[in-house]
mmCIF file with all atom_site columns, N, CA and C in Angstrom:
data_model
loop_
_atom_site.group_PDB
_atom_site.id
_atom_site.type_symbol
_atom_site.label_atom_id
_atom_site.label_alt_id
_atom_site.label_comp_id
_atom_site.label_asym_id
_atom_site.label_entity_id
_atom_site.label_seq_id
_atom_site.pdbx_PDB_ins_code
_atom_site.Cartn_x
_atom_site.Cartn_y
_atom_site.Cartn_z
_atom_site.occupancy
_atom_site.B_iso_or_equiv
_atom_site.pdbx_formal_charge
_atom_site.auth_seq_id
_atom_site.auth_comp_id
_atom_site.auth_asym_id
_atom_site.auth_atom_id
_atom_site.pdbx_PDB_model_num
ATOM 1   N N  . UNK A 1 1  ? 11.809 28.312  -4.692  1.00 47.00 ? 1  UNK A N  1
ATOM 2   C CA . UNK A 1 1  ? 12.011 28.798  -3.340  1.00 47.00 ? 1  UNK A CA 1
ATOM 3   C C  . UNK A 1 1  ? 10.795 28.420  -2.512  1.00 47.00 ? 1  UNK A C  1
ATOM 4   N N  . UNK A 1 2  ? 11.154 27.915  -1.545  1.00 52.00 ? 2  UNK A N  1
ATOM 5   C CA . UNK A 1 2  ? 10.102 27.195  -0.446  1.00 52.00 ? 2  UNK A CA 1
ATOM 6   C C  . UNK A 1 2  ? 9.859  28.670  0.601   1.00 52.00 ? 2  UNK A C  1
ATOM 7   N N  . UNK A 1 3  ? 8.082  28.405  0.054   1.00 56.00 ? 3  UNK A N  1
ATOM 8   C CA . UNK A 1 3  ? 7.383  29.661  1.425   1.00 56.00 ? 3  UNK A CA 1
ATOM 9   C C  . UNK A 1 3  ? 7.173  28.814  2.268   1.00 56.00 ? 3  UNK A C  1
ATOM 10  N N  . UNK A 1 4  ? 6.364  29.780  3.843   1.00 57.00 ? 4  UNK A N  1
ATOM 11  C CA . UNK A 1 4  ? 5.474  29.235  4.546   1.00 57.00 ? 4  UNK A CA 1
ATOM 12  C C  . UNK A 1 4  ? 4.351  28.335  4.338   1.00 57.00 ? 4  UNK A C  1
ATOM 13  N N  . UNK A 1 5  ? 3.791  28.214  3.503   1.00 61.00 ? 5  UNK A N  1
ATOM 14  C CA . UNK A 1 5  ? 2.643  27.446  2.549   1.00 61.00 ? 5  UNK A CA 1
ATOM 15  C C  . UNK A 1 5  ? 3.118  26.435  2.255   1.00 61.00 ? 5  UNK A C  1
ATOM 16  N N  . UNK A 1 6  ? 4.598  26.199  2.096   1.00 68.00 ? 6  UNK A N  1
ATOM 17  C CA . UNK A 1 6  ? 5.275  24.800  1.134   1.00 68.00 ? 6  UNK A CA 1
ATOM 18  C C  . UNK A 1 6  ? 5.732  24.336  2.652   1.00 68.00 ? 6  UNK A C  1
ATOM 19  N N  . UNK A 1 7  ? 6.151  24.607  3.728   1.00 67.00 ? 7  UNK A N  1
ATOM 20  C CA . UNK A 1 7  ? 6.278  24.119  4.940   1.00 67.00 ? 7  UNK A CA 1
ATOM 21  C C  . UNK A 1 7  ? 5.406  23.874  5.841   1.00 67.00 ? 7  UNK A C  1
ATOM 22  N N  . UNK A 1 8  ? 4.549  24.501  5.659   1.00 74.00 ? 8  UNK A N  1
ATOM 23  C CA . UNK A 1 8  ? 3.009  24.133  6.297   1.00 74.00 ? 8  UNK A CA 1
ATOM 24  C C  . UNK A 1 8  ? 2.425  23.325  5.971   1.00 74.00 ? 8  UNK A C  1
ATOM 25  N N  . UNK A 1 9  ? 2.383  22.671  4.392   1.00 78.00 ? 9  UNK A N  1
ATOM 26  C CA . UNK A 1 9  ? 2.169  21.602  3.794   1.00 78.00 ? 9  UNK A CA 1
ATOM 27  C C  . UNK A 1 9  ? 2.348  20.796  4.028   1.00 78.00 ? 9  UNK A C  1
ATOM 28  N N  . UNK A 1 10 ? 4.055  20.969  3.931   1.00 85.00 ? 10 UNK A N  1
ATOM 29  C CA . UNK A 1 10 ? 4.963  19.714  4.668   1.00 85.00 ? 10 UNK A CA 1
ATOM 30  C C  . UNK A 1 10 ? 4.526  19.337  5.770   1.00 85.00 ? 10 UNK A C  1
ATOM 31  N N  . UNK A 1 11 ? 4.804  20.004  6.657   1.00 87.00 ? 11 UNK A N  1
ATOM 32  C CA . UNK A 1 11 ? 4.380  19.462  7.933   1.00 87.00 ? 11 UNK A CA 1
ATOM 33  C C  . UNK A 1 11 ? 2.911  18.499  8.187   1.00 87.00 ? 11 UNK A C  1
ATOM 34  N N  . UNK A 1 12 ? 2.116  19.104  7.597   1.00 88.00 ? 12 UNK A N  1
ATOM 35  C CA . UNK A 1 12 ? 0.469  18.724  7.401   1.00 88.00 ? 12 UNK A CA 1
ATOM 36  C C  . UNK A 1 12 ? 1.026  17.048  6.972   1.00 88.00 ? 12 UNK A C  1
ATOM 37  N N  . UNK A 1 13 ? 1.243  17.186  5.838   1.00 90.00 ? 13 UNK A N  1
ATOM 38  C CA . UNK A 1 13 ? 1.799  16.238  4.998   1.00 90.00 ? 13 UNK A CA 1
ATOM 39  C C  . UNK A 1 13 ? 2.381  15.037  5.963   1.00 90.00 ? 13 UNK A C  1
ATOM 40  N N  . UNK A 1 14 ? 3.588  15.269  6.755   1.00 91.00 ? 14 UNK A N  1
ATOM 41  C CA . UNK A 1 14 ? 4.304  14.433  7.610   1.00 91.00 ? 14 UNK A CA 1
ATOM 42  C C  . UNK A 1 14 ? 3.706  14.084  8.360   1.00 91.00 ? 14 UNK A C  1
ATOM 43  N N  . UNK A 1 15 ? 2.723  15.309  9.240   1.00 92.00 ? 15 UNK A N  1
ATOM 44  C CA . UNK A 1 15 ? 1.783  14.491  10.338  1.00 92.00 ? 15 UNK A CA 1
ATOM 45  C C  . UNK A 1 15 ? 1.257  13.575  9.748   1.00 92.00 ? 15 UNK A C  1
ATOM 46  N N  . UNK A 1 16 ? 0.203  13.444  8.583   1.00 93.00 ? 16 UNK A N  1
ATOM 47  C CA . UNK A 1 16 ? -0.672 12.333  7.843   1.00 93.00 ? 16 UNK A CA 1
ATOM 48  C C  . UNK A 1 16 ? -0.174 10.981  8.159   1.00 93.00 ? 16 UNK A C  1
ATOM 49  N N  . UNK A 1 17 ? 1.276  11.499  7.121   1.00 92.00 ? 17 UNK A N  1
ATOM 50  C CA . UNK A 1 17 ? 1.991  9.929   7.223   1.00 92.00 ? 17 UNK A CA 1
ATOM 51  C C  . UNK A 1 17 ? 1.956  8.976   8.129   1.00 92.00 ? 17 UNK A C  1
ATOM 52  N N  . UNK A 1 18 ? 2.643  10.031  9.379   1.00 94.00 ? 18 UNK A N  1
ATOM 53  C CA . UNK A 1 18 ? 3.025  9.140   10.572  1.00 94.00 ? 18 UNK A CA 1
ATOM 54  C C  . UNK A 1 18 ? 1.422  8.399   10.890  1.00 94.00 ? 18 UNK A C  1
ATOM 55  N N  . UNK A 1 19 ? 0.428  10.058  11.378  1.00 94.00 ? 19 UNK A N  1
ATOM 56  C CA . UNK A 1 19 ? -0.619 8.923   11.848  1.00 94.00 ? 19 UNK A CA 1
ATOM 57  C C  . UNK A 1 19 ? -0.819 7.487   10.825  1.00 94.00 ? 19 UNK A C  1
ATOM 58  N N  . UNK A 1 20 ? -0.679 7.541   9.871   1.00 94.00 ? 20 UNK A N  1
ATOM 59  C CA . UNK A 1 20 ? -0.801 6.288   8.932   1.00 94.00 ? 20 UNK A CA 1
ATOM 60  C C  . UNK A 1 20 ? -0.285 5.623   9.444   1.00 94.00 ? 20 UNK A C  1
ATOM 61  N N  . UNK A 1 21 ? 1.105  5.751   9.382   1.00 92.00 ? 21 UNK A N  1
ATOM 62  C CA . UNK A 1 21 ? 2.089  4.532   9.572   1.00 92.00 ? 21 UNK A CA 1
ATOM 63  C C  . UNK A 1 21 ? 1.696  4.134   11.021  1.00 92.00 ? 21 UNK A C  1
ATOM 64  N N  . UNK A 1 22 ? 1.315  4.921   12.091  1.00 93.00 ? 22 UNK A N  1
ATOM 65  C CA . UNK A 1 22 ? 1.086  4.397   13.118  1.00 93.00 ? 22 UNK A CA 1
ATOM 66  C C  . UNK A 1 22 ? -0.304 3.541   13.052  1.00 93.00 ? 22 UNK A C  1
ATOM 67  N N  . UNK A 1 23 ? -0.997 3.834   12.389  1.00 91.00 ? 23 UNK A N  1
ATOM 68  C CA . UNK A 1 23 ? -2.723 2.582   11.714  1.00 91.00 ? 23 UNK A CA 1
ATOM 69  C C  . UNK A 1 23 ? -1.979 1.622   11.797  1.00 91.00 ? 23 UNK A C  1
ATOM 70  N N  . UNK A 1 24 ? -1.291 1.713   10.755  1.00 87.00 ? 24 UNK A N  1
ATOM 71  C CA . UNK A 1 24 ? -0.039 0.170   10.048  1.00 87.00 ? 24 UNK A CA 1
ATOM 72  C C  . UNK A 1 24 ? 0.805  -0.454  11.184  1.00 87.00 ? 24 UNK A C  1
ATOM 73  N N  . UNK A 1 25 ? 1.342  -0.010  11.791  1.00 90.00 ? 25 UNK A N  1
ATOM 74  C CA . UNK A 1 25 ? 1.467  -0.464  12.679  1.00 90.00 ? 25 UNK A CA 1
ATOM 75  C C  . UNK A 1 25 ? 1.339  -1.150  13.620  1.00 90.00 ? 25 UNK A C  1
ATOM 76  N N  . UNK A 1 26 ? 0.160  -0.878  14.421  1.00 90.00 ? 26 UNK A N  1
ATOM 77  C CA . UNK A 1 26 ? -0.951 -1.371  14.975  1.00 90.00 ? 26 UNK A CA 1
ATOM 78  C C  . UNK A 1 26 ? -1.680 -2.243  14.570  1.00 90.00 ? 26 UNK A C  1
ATOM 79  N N  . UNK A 1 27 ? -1.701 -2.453  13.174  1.00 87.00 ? 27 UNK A N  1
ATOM 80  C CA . UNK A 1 27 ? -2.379 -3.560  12.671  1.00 87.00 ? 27 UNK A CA 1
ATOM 81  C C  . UNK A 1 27 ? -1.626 -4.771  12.558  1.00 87.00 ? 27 UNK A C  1
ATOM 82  N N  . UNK A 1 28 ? -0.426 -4.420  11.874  1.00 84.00 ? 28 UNK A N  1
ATOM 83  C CA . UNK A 1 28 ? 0.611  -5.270  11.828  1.00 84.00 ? 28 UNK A CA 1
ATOM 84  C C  . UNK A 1 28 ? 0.783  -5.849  13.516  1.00 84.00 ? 28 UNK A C  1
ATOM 85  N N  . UNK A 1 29 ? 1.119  -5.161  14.136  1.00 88.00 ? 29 UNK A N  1
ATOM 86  C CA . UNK A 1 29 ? 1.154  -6.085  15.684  1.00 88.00 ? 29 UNK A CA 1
ATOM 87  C C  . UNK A 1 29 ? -0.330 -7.101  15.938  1.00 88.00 ? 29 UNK A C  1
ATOM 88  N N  . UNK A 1 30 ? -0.556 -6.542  15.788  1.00 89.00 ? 30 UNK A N  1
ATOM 89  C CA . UNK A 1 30 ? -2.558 -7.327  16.041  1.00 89.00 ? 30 UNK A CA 1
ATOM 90  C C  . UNK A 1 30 ? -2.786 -8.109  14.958  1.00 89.00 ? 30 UNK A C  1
ATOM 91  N N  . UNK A 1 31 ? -1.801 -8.822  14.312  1.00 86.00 ? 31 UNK A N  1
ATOM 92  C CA . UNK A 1 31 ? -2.055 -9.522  12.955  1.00 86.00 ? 31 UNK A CA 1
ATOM 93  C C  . UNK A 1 31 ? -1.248 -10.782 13.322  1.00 86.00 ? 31 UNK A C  1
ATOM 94  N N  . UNK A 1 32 ? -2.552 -11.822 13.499  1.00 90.00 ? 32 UNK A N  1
ATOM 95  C CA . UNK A 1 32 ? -2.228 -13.454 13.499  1.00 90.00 ? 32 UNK A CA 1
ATOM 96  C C  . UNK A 1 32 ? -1.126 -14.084 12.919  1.00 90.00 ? 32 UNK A C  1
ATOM 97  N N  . UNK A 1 33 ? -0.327 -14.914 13.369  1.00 88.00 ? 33 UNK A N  1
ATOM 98  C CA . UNK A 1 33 ? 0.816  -15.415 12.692  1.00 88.00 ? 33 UNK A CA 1
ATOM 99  C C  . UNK A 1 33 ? 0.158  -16.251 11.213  1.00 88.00 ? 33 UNK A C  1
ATOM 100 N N  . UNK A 1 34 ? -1.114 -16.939 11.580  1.00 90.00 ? 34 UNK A N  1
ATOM 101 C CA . UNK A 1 34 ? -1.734 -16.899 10.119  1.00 90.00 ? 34 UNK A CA 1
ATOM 102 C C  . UNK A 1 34 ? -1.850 -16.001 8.659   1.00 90.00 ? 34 UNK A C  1
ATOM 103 N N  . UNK A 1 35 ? -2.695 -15.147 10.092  1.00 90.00 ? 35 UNK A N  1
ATOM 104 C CA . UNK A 1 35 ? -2.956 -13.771 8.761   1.00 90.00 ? 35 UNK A CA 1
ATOM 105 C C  . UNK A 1 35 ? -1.809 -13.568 8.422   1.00 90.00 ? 35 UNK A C  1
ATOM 106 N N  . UNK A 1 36 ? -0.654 -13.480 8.728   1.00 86.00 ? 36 UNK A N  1
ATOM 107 C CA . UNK A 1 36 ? 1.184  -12.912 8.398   1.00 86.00 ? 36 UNK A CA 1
ATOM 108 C C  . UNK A 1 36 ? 0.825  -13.835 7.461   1.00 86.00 ? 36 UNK A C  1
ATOM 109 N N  . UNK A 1 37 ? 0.993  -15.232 7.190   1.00 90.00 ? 37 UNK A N  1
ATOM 110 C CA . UNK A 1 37 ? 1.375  -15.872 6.337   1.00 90.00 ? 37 UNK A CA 1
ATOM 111 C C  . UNK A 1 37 ? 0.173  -15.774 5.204   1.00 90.00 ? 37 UNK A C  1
ATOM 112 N N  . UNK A 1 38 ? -0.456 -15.796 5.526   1.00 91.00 ? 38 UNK A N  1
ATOM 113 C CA . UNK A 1 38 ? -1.596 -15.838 4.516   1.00 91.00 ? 38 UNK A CA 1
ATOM 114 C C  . UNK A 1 38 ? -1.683 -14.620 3.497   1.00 91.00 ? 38 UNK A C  1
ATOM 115 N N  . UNK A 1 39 ? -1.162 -12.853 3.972   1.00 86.00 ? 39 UNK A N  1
ATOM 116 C CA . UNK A 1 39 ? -0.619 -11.961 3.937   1.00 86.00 ? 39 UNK A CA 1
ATOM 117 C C  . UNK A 1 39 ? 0.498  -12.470 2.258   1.00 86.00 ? 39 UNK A C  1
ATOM 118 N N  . UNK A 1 40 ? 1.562  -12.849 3.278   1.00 87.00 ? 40 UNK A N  1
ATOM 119 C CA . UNK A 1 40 ? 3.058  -12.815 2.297   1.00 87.00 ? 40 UNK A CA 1
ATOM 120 C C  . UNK A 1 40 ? 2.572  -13.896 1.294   1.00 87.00 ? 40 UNK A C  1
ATOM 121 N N  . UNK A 1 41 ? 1.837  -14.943 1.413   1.00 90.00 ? 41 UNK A N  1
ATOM 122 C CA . UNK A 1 41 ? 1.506  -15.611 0.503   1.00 90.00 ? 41 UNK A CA 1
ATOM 123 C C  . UNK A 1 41 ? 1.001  -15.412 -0.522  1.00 90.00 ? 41 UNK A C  1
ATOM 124 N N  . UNK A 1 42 ? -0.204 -14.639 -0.479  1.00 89.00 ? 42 UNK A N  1
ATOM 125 C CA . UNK A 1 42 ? -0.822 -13.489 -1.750  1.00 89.00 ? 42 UNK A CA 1
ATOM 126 C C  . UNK A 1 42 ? 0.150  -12.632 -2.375  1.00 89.00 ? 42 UNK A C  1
ATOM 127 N N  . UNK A 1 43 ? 1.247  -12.071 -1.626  1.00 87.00 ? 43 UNK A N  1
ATOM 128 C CA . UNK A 1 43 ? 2.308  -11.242 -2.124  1.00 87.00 ? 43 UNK A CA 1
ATOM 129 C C  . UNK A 1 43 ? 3.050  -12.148 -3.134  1.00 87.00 ? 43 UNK A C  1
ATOM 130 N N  . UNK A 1 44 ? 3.475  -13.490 -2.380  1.00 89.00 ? 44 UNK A N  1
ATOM 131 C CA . UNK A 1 44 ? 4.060  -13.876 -3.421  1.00 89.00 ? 44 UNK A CA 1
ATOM 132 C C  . UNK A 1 44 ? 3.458  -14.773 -4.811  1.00 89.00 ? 44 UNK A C  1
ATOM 133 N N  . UNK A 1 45 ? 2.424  -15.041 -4.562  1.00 87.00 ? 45 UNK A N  1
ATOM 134 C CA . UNK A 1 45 ? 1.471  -15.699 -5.964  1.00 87.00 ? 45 UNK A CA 1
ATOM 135 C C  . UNK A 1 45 ? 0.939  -14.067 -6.453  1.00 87.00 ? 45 UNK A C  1
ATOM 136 N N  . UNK A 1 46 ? 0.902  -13.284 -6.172  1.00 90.00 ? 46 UNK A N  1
ATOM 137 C CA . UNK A 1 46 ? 0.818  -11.833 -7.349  1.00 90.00 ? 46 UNK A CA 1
ATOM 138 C C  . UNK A 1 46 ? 2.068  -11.603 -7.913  1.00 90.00 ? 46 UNK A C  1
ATOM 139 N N  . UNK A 1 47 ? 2.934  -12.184 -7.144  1.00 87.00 ? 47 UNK A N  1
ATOM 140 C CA . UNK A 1 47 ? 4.256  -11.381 -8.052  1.00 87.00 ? 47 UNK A CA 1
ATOM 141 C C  . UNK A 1 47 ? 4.672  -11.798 -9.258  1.00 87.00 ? 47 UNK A C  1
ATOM 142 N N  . UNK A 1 48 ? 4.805  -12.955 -9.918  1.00 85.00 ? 48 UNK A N  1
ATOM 143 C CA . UNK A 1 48 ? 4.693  -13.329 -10.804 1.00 85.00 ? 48 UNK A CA 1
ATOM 144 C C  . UNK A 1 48 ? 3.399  -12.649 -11.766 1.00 85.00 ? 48 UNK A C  1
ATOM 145 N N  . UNK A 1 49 ? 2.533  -12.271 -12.009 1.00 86.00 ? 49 UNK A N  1
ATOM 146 C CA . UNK A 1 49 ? 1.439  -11.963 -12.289 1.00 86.00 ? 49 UNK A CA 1
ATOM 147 C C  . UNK A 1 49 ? 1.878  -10.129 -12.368 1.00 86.00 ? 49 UNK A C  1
ATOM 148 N N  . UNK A 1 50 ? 2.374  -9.496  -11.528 1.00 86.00 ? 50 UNK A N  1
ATOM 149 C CA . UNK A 1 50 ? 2.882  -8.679  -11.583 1.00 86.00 ? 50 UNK A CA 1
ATOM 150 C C  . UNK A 1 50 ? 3.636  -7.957  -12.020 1.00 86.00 ? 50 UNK A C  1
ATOM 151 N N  . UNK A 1 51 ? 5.109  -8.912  -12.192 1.00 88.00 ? 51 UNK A N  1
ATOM 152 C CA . UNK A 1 51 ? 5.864  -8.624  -12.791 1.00 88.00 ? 51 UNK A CA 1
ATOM 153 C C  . UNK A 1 51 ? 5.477  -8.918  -14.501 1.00 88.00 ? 51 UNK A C  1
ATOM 154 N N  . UNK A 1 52 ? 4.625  -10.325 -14.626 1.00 87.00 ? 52 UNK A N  1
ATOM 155 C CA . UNK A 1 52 ? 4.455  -10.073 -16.185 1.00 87.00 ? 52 UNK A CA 1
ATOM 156 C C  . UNK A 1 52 ? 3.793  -8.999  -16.904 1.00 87.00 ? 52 UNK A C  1
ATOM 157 N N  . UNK A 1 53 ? 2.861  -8.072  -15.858 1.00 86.00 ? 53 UNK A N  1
ATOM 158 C CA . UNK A 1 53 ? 1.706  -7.123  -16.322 1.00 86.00 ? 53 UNK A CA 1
ATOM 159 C C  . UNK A 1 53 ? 3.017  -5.723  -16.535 1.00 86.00 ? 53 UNK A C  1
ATOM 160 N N  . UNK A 1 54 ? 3.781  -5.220  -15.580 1.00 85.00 ? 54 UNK A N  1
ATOM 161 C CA . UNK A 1 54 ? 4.850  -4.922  -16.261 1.00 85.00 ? 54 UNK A CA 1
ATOM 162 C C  . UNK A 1 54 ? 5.612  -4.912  -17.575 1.00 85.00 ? 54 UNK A C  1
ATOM 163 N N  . UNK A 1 55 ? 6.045  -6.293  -17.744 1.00 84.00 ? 55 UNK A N  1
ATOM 164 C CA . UNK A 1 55 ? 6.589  -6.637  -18.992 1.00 84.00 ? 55 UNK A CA 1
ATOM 165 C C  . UNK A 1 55 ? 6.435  -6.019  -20.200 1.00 84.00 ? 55 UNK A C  1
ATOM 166 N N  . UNK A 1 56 ? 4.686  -6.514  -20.208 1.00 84.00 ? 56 UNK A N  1
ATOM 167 C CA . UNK A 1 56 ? 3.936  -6.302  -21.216 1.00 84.00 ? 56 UNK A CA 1
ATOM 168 C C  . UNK A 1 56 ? 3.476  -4.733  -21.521 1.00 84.00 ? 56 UNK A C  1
ATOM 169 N N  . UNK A 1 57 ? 3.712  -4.485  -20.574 1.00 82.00 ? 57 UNK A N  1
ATOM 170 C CA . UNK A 1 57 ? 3.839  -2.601  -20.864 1.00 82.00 ? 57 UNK A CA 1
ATOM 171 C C  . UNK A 1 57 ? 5.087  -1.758  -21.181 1.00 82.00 ? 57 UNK A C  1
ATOM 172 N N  . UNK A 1 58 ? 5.638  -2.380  -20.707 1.00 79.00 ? 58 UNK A N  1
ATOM 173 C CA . UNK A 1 58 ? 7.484  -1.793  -21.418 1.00 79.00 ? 58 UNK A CA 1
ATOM 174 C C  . UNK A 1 58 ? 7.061  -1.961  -22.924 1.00 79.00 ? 58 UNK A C  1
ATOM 175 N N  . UNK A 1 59 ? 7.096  -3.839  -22.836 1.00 77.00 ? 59 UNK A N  1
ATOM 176 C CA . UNK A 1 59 ? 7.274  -4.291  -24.406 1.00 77.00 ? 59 UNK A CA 1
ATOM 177 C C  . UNK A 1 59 ? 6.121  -3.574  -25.216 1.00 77.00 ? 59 UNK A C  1
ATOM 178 N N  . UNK A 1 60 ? 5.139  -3.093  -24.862 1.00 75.00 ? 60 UNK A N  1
ATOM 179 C CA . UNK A 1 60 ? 4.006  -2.511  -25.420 1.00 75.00 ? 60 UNK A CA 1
ATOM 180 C C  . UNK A 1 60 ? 4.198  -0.977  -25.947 1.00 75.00 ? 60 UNK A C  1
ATOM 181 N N  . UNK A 1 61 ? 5.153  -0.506  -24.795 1.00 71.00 ? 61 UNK A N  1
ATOM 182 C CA . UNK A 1 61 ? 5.390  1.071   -24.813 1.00 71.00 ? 61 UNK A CA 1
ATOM 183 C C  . UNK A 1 61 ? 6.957  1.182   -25.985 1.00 71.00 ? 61 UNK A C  1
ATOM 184 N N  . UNK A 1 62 ? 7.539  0.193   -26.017 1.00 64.00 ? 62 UNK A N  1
ATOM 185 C CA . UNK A 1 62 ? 9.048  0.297   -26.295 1.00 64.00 ? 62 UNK A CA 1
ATOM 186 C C  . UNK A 1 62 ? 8.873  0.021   -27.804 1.00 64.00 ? 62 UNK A C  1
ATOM 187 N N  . UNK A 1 63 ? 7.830  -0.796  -28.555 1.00 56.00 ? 63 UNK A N  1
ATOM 188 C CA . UNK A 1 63 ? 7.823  -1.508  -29.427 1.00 56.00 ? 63 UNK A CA 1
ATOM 189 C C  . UNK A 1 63 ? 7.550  0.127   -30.380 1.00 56.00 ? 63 UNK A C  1
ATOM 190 N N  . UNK A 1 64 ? 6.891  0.602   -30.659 1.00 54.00 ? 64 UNK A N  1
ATOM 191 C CA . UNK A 1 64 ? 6.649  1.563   -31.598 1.00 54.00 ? 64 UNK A CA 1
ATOM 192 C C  . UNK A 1 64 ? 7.741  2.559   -31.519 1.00 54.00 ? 64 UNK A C  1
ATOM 193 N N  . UNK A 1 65 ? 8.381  2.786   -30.823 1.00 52.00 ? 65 UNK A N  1
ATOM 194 C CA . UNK A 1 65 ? 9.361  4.134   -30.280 1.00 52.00 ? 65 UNK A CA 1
ATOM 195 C C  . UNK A 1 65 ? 10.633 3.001   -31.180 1.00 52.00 ? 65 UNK A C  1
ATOM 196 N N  . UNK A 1 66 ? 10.469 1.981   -31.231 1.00 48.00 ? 66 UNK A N  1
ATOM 197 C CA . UNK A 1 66 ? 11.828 1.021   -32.094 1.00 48.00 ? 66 UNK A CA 1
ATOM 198 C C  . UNK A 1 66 ? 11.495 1.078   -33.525 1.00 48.00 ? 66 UNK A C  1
ATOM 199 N N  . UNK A 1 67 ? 10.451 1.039   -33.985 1.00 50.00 ? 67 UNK A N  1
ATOM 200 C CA . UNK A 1 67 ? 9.816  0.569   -35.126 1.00 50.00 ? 67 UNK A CA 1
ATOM 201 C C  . UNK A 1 67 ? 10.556 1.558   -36.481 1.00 50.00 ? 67 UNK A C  1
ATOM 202 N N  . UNK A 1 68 ? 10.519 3.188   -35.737 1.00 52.00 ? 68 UNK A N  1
ATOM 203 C CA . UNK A 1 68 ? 10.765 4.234   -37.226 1.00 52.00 ? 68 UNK A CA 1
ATOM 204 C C  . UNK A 1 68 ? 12.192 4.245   -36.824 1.00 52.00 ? 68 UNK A C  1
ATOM 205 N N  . UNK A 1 69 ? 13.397 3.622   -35.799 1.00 49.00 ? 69 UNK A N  1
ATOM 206 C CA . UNK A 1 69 ? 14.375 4.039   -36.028 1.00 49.00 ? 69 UNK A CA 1
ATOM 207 C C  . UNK A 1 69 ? 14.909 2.464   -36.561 1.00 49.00 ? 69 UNK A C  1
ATOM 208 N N  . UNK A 1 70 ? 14.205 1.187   -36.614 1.00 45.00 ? 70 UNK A N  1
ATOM 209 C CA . UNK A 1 70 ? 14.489 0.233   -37.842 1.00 45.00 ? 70 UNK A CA 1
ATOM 210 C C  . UNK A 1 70 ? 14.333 0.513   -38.794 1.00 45.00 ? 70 UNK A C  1
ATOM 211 N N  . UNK A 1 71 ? 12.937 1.048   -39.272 1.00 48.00 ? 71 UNK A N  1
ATOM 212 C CA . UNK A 1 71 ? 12.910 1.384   -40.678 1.00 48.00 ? 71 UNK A CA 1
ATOM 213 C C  . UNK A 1 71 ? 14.175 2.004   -40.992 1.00 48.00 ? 71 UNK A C  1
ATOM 214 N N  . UNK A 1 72 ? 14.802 3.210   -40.440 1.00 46.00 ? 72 UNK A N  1
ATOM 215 C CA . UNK A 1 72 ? 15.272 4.297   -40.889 1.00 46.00 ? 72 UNK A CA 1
ATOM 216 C C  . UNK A 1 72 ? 16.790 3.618   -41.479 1.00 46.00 ? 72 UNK A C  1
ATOM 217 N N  . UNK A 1 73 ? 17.007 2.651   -40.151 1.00 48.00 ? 73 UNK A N  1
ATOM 218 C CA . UNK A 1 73 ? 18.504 2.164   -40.336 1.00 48.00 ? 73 UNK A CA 1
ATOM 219 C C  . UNK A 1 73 ? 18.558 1.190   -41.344 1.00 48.00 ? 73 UNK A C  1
ATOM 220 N N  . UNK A 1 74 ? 17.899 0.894   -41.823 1.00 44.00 ? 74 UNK A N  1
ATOM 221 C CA . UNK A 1 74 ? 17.706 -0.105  -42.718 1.00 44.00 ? 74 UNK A CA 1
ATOM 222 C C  . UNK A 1 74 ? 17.766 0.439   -44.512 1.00 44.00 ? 74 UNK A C  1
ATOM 223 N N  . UNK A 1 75 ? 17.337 1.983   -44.374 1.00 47.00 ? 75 UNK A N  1
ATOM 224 C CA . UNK A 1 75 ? 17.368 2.772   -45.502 1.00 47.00 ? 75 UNK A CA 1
ATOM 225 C C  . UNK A 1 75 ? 18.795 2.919   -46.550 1.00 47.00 ? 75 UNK A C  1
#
């Protein structure tokens, strides 16, 4: 059950955002058609790099949680 304290929060909370998003904003307008590209370009040479650092943590996290129910089926 939501008090005054959990809506007061909220609110606190929402103001933050916006002023943020309004920073972001503002920057984004005031941002060189260069800088844009130069921007999405880093986005996209991390993503690859990104998505493999991912990978390797599934496959890292998934691999032992498989391991005792092979053994088992194999019994």
């Amino acid at each position: 059950m939501a008090t005054n304290c959990d809506f007061g929060r909220s609110s606190l909370l929402a103001e933050q955002y916006q002023r943020e998003m309004d920073i972001i904003a503002v920057a984004l307008q005031e941002e060189s058609q260069d800088e844009r590209e130069e921007r999405l370009n880093l986005v996209v040479r991390s993503w690859s790099h990104t998505c493999a650092c991912f990978h390797a943590q599934l496959e890292a996290s998934e691999a032992p949680a498989y391991t005792p129910s092979v053994a088992y089926a194999r019994q």
